[in-house]
Amino acid sequence: MVSFLISLAALVVGYLLYGKFVERVFAPDNRPTPVATKADGIDYIAMPGWKIFMIQFLNIAGTGPIFGAIMGAWYGPVAYLWIVLGCIFAGATHDYLSGMLSLRNDGAGLPQLVGKYLGKKAKSVMLVFTVLLLLMVGAVFVYSPAIILQGMGGSLMMWIIIIFVYYVIATLLPIDKIIGKIYPLFAFSLIFMAAALFIGLLIKRPDLPELWSDLPSYNLNTVKAWLGADAHMAKNPLFPCLFITIACGAISGFHATQSPLMARCMKSERMGRPIFYGAMITEGIVALIWATVSIYFFYYGGWREVVPAGIVEKFIGQAEGGGMTLVHFFKAPEVVTYVCKGWLGMAGGILAMLGVVAAPITTGDTAFRSARLIIAEACGIEQHTIGKRLAISLPIFVCAILFLAWQIGNPGGFNIIWQYFGWANQTLSVFTLWTLTVFLAQQKKAYVITLIPALFMTAVCSTFIFVSRQALDLPGITGYLIGFAVCVAALIWFVRWKINSPQI
């Protein structure tokens, strides 16, 4: 528990100190914001700061910091380090600067920003990449809540249709009509859930391992095990898989597609740190709490407190015959439901339902809204009239339906899409971080604050391609050497660009 409490305090201190430092590097001022110069009553609508914060938090969070932390708990307390360091120095910095850069560019979407600072070719790649990612998010977050709602009654197809109808309405209506009214409520429920579980942890005070518990035994064999040299870690080596599994809560490229939605609603640049940096730190706190709960649930008997006896017996029977572990047996939504109901009672059951149903649905609709705005921006199509918004939205939904049909028709379709979504999501953060690095270098500011995260995430995403069993699965250390080489190549590119840029 000590490691958990120290990590929690570190996130708060990170917001107060490093968040302030990053804000000073960017230097917000009193210039008019996009909502003052481009107000359209649809996407550019001024809203109070507290509401923008709650919407931003829900947009970037959804179930990401919950499900990712639950799956990342497989690596034990080392997940704390990634959540804390990743959130403060990479994720929150990424979210703040990408949101503020959009604010400085009339609320521009991510592909436009990438094109401005990394060139037209990068913009074209990012436009296709971003829209595909958003379509995957929308498709995934139709199917998973529909399955859960099916268990409450009705058919799977009925719930899919209902969710899609909601998506169409939410994507087309002005942002203050649905998103501005109900999102703060759902965001509050996620924060309340995390706070209640935090209190539960303080009351239970489970005997959990500390970060330093096994320090005397850390040696070359430990490192080899983390890299997948033994059977236990072979399928999901700590590097790079931990950094792909826990994305929301540490750093997530998807956030850079959502921040422009809120940049279009801010009345002052000085609102940026609490909204962008603060929402990411809040997400990190949620991820930290769920990682701790999950470590207790999976490895230290917490599951016996909340899982019905019949299911316990079923697990024991299957585990003995198939060499399964709890991580393989219980899916993330099940963990959320069992823990919330077991620890928080009836209120917990309601919160769990909001977490595993409402949160992904609200993430899905903002994904489609972002896709509409990105395509409209790229094609130069105004969005004041409903006909123009519908003309862009319909093809988006048709493509999403095709994704969904493939997902339903393939038993493992959901898992396949989710795996590639995880890598695509972090790759998006790589493009964003390099964009921010170029921007800061051009402005003669402290670009090292994004250069280091950019290099690290480049190594993570490139290594994942070469060592992951979902990708090339190269043998031995070969994949790691190639991934490192890609990282070095990226650094050489940046240094050469900087040397050849006379204005810097």
Tab-separated table of C-alpha atoms in Angstrom, residues 58-313:
chain	number	residue	atom	x	y	z
A	58	LEU	CA	-14.857	11.515	-19.967
A	59	ASN	CA	-13.797	11.914	-23.618
A	60	ILE	CA	-10.243	10.779	-22.940
A	61	ALA	CA	-11.080	8.266	-20.214
A	62	GLY	CA	-14.188	6.211	-20.868
A	63	THR	CA	-13.232	2.727	-19.707
A	64	GLY	CA	-9.626	3.088	-20.878
A	65	PRO	CA	-7.950	3.770	-17.511
A	66	ILE	CA	-10.056	0.975	-15.983
A	67	PHE	CA	-9.704	-1.844	-18.528
A	68	GLY	CA	-6.079	-1.015	-19.368
A	69	ALA	CA	-5.094	-0.924	-15.683
A	70	ILE	CA	-6.870	-4.220	-15.025
A	71	MET	CA	-4.992	-5.947	-17.845
A	72	GLY	CA	-1.743	-4.160	-16.975
A	73	ALA	CA	-1.962	-5.376	-13.367
A	74	TRP	CA	-0.579	-8.670	-14.690
A	75	TYR	CA	2.871	-7.047	-14.446
A	76	GLY	CA	2.425	-6.217	-10.759
A	77	PRO	CA	3.500	-3.013	-8.957
A	78	VAL	CA	5.895	-2.061	-11.786
A	79	ALA	CA	2.725	-0.795	-13.492
A	80	TYR	CA	2.732	2.040	-10.914
A	81	LEU	CA	5.964	3.412	-12.366
A	82	TRP	CA	4.565	3.586	-15.882
A	83	ILE	CA	1.292	5.159	-14.770
A	84	VAL	CA	3.020	7.833	-12.659
A	85	LEU	CA	6.010	8.674	-14.858
A	86	GLY	CA	4.093	8.168	-18.090
A	87	CYS	CA	1.197	10.328	-16.970
A	88	ILE	CA	3.247	13.253	-15.618
A	89	PHE	CA	6.059	13.458	-18.164
A	90	ALA	CA	4.410	12.012	-21.283
A	91	GLY	CA	0.610	11.751	-21.198
A	92	ALA	CA	-0.368	14.987	-19.446
A	93	THR	CA	2.326	16.908	-21.323
A	94	HIS	CA	1.088	15.375	-24.603
A	95	ASP	CA	-2.538	16.272	-23.819
A	96	TYR	CA	-1.832	19.815	-22.627
A	97	LEU	CA	0.420	20.828	-25.499
A	98	SER	CA	-1.698	19.180	-28.219
A	99	GLY	CA	-4.822	20.855	-26.817
A	100	MET	CA	-3.121	24.235	-26.576
A	101	LEU	CA	-1.627	23.895	-30.060
A	102	SER	CA	-5.124	23.262	-31.394
A	103	LEU	CA	-6.321	26.301	-29.444
A	104	ARG	CA	-3.634	28.425	-31.110
A	105	ASN	CA	-4.652	27.117	-34.556
A	106	ASP	CA	-8.392	27.885	-34.562
A	107	GLY	CA	-9.318	24.526	-33.003
A	108	ALA	CA	-7.558	22.536	-35.737
A	109	GLY	CA	-7.710	18.745	-35.622
A	110	LEU	CA	-4.685	16.509	-35.238
A	111	PRO	CA	-4.036	15.810	-38.980
A	112	GLN	CA	-3.976	19.557	-39.693
A	113	LEU	CA	-1.464	20.135	-36.906
A	114	VAL	CA	0.716	17.237	-38.053
A	115	GLY	CA	0.659	18.602	-41.606
A	116	LYS	CA	1.649	22.070	-40.479
A	117	TYR	CA	4.704	20.935	-38.521
A	118	LEU	CA	5.713	17.593	-40.093
A	119	GLY	CA	4.730	18.222	-43.729
A	120	LYS	CA	2.033	17.296	-46.241
A	121	LYS	CA	3.023	13.633	-46.552
A	122	ALA	CA	2.773	13.157	-42.810
A	123	LYS	CA	-0.590	14.930	-42.885
A	124	SER	CA	-1.966	12.543	-45.522
A	125	VAL	CA	-0.789	9.499	-43.587
A	126	MET	CA	-2.151	10.901	-40.336
A	127	LEU	CA	-5.519	11.757	-41.899
A	128	VAL	CA	-6.117	8.148	-42.978
A	129	PHE	CA	-4.568	6.728	-39.816
A	130	THR	CA	-6.615	8.936	-37.484
A	131	VAL	CA	-9.952	8.327	-39.186
A	132	LEU	CA	-9.351	4.551	-39.187
A	133	LEU	CA	-8.474	4.677	-35.493
A	134	LEU	CA	-11.624	6.643	-34.695
A	135	LEU	CA	-13.715	4.172	-36.700
A	136	MET	CA	-12.176	1.296	-34.722
A	137	VAL	CA	-12.970	3.083	-31.462
A	138	GLY	CA	-16.578	3.611	-32.546
A	139	ALA	CA	-17.002	-0.006	-33.691
A	140	VAL	CA	-15.438	-1.477	-30.534
A	141	PHE	CA	-17.555	0.746	-28.314
A	142	VAL	CA	-20.765	-0.316	-30.009
A	143	TYR	CA	-20.197	-4.041	-29.684
A	144	SER	CA	-18.951	-4.341	-26.093
A	145	PRO	CA	-21.770	-2.372	-24.382
A	146	ALA	CA	-24.359	-4.023	-26.668
A	147	ILE	CA	-23.262	-7.461	-25.417
A	148	ILE	CA	-23.656	-6.353	-21.797
A	149	LEU	CA	-27.055	-4.755	-22.437
A	150	GLN	CA	-28.173	-7.935	-24.189
A	151	GLY	CA	-27.838	-9.718	-20.860
A	152	MET	CA	-30.435	-7.330	-19.388
A	153	GLY	CA	-32.968	-8.188	-22.090
A	154	GLY	CA	-33.520	-7.759	-25.802
A	155	SER	CA	-31.410	-8.945	-28.708
A	156	LEU	CA	-27.862	-7.977	-29.585
A	157	MET	CA	-29.006	-6.405	-32.855
A	158	MET	CA	-31.639	-4.331	-31.068
A	159	TRP	CA	-29.044	-2.775	-28.767
A	160	ILE	CA	-26.599	-2.206	-31.622
A	161	ILE	CA	-29.296	-0.303	-33.527
A	162	ILE	CA	-30.218	1.751	-30.459
A	163	ILE	CA	-26.588	2.678	-29.794
A	164	PHE	CA	-26.013	3.581	-33.448
A	165	VAL	CA	-29.120	5.801	-33.490
A	166	TYR	CA	-27.762	7.582	-30.440
A	167	TYR	CA	-24.380	7.973	-32.156
A	168	VAL	CA	-25.988	9.583	-35.213
A	169	ILE	CA	-27.936	12.040	-33.070
A	170	ALA	CA	-24.981	12.935	-30.819
A	171	THR	CA	-22.636	13.358	-33.804
A	172	LEU	CA	-24.959	15.735	-35.641
A	173	LEU	CA	-26.395	17.861	-32.821
A	174	PRO	CA	-24.610	20.931	-31.354
A	175	ILE	CA	-22.065	19.924	-28.743
A	176	ASP	CA	-23.970	21.541	-25.873
A	177	LYS	CA	-27.236	19.669	-26.492
A	178	ILE	CA	-26.314	16.120	-25.434
A	179	ILE	CA	-22.581	16.044	-24.739
A	180	GLY	CA	-22.660	19.264	-22.723
A	181	LYS	CA	-25.615	18.103	-20.626
A	182	ILE	CA	-25.087	14.416	-19.785
A	183	TYR	CA	-21.297	13.941	-20.029
A	184	PRO	CA	-20.515	15.777	-16.766
A	185	LEU	CA	-22.857	13.356	-14.970
A	186	PHE	CA	-21.121	10.272	-16.376
A	187	ALA	CA	-17.700	11.792	-15.651
A	188	PHE	CA	-18.745	12.400	-12.054
A	189	SER	CA	-19.830	8.755	-11.744
A	190	LEU	CA	-16.380	7.541	-12.877
A	191	ILE	CA	-14.628	9.863	-10.413
A	192	PHE	CA	-17.003	8.852	-7.614
A	193	MET	CA	-16.393	5.156	-8.389
A	194	ALA	CA	-12.628	5.641	-8.144
A	195	ALA	CA	-12.953	7.644	-4.908
A	196	ALA	CA	-15.166	4.972	-3.334
A	197	LEU	CA	-12.718	2.216	-4.268
A	198	PHE	CA	-9.854	4.303	-2.859
A	199	ILE	CA	-11.679	4.511	0.464
A	200	GLY	CA	-12.278	0.758	0.257
A	201	LEU	CA	-8.547	0.177	-0.173
A	202	LEU	CA	-7.777	2.351	2.855
A	203	ILE	CA	-10.287	0.410	4.953
A	204	LYS	CA	-9.147	-3.042	3.790
A	205	ARG	CA	-5.429	-2.174	3.753
A	206	PRO	CA	-4.555	-5.349	1.826
A	207	ASP	CA	-1.036	-6.707	2.145
A	208	LEU	CA	0.205	-5.849	-1.339
A	209	PRO	CA	3.757	-6.028	-2.710
A	210	GLU	CA	5.792	-2.847	-2.832
A	211	LEU	CA	7.899	-1.604	-5.721
A	212	TRP	CA	11.024	-2.269	-3.678
A	213	SER	CA	9.963	-5.653	-2.272
A	214	ASP	CA	11.924	-7.701	-4.802
A	215	LEU	CA	14.805	-5.301	-5.399
A	216	PRO	CA	17.455	-7.651	-3.934
A	217	SER	CA	16.485	-10.324	-6.462
A	218	TYR	CA	16.495	-8.063	-9.531
A	219	ASN	CA	19.283	-9.252	-11.818
A	220	LEU	CA	19.951	-10.150	-15.441
A	221	ASN	CA	17.533	-13.082	-15.229
A	222	THR	CA	14.786	-10.740	-14.044
A	223	VAL	CA	15.370	-8.467	-17.037
A	224	LYS	CA	15.346	-11.452	-19.388
A	225	ALA	CA	12.051	-12.609	-17.886
A	226	TRP	CA	10.506	-9.166	-18.422
A	227	LEU	CA	11.627	-9.236	-22.047
A	228	GLY	CA	9.913	-12.580	-22.575
A	229	ALA	CA	12.849	-14.945	-22.269
A	230	ASP	CA	10.808	-17.350	-20.156
A	231	ALA	CA	7.413	-18.955	-20.785
A	232	HIS	CA	5.617	-16.760	-18.254
A	233	MET	CA	6.304	-13.530	-20.143
A	234	ALA	CA	6.804	-14.963	-23.628
A	235	LYS	CA	3.476	-13.839	-25.057
A	236	ASN	CA	3.424	-10.382	-23.491
A	237	PRO	CA	6.923	-9.181	-22.543
A	238	LEU	CA	6.923	-6.204	-20.205
A	239	PHE	CA	8.727	-4.126	-22.817
A	240	PRO	CA	6.955	-3.101	-24.946
A	241	CYS	CA	3.597	-4.704	-24.057
A	242	LEU	CA	3.056	-2.964	-20.708
A	243	PHE	CA	3.296	0.406	-22.470
A	244	ILE	CA	0.735	-0.661	-25.062
A	245	THR	CA	-1.638	-2.308	-22.567
A	246	ILE	CA	-1.768	0.659	-20.166
A	247	ALA	CA	-2.331	3.546	-22.554
A	248	CYS	CA	-5.142	5.592	-21.022
A	249	GLY	CA	-3.799	6.499	-17.603
A	250	ALA	CA	-0.253	6.941	-18.924
A	251	ILE	CA	-0.267	8.272	-22.509
A	252	SER	CA	-2.776	7.812	-25.310
A	253	GLY	CA	-2.709	9.234	-28.831
A	254	PHE	CA	-6.506	9.093	-28.955
A	255	HIS	CA	-6.552	12.044	-26.550
A	256	ALA	CA	-5.051	14.315	-29.197
A	257	THR	CA	-8.111	13.667	-31.373
A	258	GLN	CA	-10.430	14.681	-28.525
A	259	SER	CA	-8.700	17.787	-27.172
A	260	PRO	CA	-9.646	19.932	-30.218
A	261	LEU	CA	-13.324	19.345	-29.367
A	262	MET	CA	-12.791	21.181	-26.085
A	263	ALA	CA	-10.319	23.706	-27.523
A	264	ARG	CA	-13.251	24.975	-29.593
A	265	CYS	CA	-15.230	25.698	-26.407
A	266	MET	CA	-12.646	27.444	-24.194
A	267	LYS	CA	-12.940	31.150	-23.492
A	268	SER	CA	-9.339	31.603	-22.336
A	269	GLU	CA	-5.954	29.981	-22.930
A	270	ARG	CA	-5.371	30.044	-19.177
A	271	MET	CA	-8.022	27.365	-18.759
A	272	GLY	CA	-5.685	24.907	-20.483
A	273	ARG	CA	-3.702	23.464	-17.564
A	274	PRO	CA	-6.652	22.369	-15.396
A	275	ILE	CA	-8.598	21.128	-18.417
A	276	PHE	CA	-5.954	19.306	-20.467
A	277	TYR	CA	-3.160	18.541	-18.001
A	278	GLY	CA	-5.560	18.166	-15.080
A	279	ALA	CA	-7.933	15.779	-16.851
A	280	MET	CA	-5.006	13.490	-17.729
A	281	ILE	CA	-3.684	13.488	-14.152
A	282	THR	CA	-7.201	12.635	-12.969
A	283	GLU	CA	-7.253	9.752	-15.431
A	284	GLY	CA	-3.881	8.607	-14.090
A	285	ILE	CA	-5.309	8.552	-10.564
A	286	VAL	CA	-8.241	6.426	-11.749
A	287	ALA	CA	-5.835	4.020	-13.482
A	288	LEU	CA	-3.635	3.815	-10.384
A	289	ILE	CA	-6.589	2.932	-8.165
A	290	TRP	CA	-7.831	0.255	-10.560
A	291	ALA	CA	-4.335	-1.196	-10.973
A	292	THR	CA	-4.100	-1.570	-7.186
A	293	VAL	CA	-7.564	-3.081	-6.891
A	294	SER	CA	-6.725	-5.496	-9.723
A	295	ILE	CA	-3.431	-6.630	-8.179
A	296	TYR	CA	-5.361	-7.408	-4.998
A	297	PHE	CA	-8.158	-9.104	-6.963
A	298	PHE	CA	-5.940	-11.308	-9.135
A	299	TYR	CA	-3.033	-12.225	-6.886
A	300	TYR	CA	-3.877	-11.667	-3.225
A	301	GLY	CA	-7.280	-13.252	-2.762
A	302	GLY	CA	-9.464	-10.233	-3.410
A	303	TRP	CA	-11.516	-12.208	-5.915
A	304	ARG	CA	-12.683	-14.611	-3.207
A	305	GLU	CA	-14.451	-11.730	-1.452
A	306	VAL	CA	-16.632	-10.714	-4.385
A	307	VAL	CA	-17.027	-13.598	-6.861
A	308	PRO	CA	-20.000	-15.959	-6.276
A	309	ALA	CA	-19.042	-19.439	-5.000
A	310	GLY	CA	-20.345	-21.256	-8.091
A	311	ILE	CA	-18.082	-19.228	-10.356
A	312	VAL	CA	-15.159	-19.775	-7.987
A	313	GLU	CA	-15.637	-23.530	-8.280
